[in-house]
Each structure stands twice: as C-alpha cells, then as structure tokens.
Coordinates of C-alpha atoms in Angstrom, one line a residue:
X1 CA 54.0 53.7 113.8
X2 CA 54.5 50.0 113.8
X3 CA 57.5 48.6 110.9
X4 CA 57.6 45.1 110.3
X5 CA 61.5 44.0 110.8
X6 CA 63.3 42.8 107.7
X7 CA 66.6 40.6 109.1
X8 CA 68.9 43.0 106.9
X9 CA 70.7 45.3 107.9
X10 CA 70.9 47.4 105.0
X11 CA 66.9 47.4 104.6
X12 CA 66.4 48.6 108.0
X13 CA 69.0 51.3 107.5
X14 CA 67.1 52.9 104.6
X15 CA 63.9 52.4 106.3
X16 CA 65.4 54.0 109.5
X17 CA 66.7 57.2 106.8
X18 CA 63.2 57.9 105.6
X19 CA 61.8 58.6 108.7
X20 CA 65.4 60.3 110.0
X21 CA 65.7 62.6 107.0
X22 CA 62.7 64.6 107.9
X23 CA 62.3 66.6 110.8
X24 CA 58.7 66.6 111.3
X25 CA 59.0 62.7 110.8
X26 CA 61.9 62.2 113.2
X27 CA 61.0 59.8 115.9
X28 CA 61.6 60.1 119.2
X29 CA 61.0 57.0 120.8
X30 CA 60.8 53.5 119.7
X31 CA 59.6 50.1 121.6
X32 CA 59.2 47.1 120.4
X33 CA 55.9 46.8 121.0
X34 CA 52.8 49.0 121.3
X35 CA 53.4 49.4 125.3
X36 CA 57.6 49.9 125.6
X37 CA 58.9 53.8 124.8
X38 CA 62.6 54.2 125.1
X39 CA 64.3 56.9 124.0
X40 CA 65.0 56.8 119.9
X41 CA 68.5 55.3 120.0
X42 CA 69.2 53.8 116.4
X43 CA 72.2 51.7 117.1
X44 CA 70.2 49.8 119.9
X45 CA 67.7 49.3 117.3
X46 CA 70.1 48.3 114.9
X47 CA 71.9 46.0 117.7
X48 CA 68.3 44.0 118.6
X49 CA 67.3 43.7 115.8
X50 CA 70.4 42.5 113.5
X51 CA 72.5 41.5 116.3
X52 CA 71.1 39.9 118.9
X53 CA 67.8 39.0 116.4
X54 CA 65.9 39.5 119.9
X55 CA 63.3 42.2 118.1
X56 CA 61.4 41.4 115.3
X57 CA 58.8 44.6 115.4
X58 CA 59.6 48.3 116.0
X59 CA 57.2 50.5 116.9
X60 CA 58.4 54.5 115.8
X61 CA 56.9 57.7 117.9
X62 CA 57.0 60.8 117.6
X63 CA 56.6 62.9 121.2
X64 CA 56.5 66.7 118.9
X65 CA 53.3 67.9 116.8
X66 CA 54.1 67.9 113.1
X67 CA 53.6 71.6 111.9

C-alpha cells in the first residue's frame, strides 16, 4: 500500500494510527519504494521522513492474511 508523504509530523502520525489501530491492518513491513521491505519500525519512518526528509513515499505491507 503506497502513502504519499505529507512533511508533517503530526499528519503522518495519524495516518500511521489508522493503519496501527487495527490488527488485521497492521503492517509489517514498509519500504520506500515498491522493491525495499524492512521490517515495520515506525520511529525510522518517522526519522526519514521528518528528520532527515530523505523519504518522500512509504510503501505499507502486510506479510499475514486478513481473516
């Protein structure tokens, strides 16, 4: 699932929650583009994108089958 990076913080937070909130839509891994997986780690996230403005794209997955 591809979101397109807002530069603030707090809009990237909430968008971050939605997906965190759920189980079944909790990811799992994260990239920052379609072909890099890394383990889900939001702080790094948070960190390239905000931070160190080096990632302008995340790319959310999902590794378990929604039931």
């Amino acid at each position: 699932m591809l979101i397109d990076v807002f530069n603030e913080e707090e809009i990237l937070n909430r968008l971050l929650d939605v997906f965190e909130s759920n189980e079944k839509f909790a990811p799992t891994h994260w990239g920052n583009c379609e072909t890099v997986q890394v383990e889900y780690n939001r702080q790094e996230i948070i960190e390239k994108v905000i931070l160190e403005q080096r990632v302008f794209e995340v790319h959310l997955y999902r590794d378990k089958t929604v039931h």
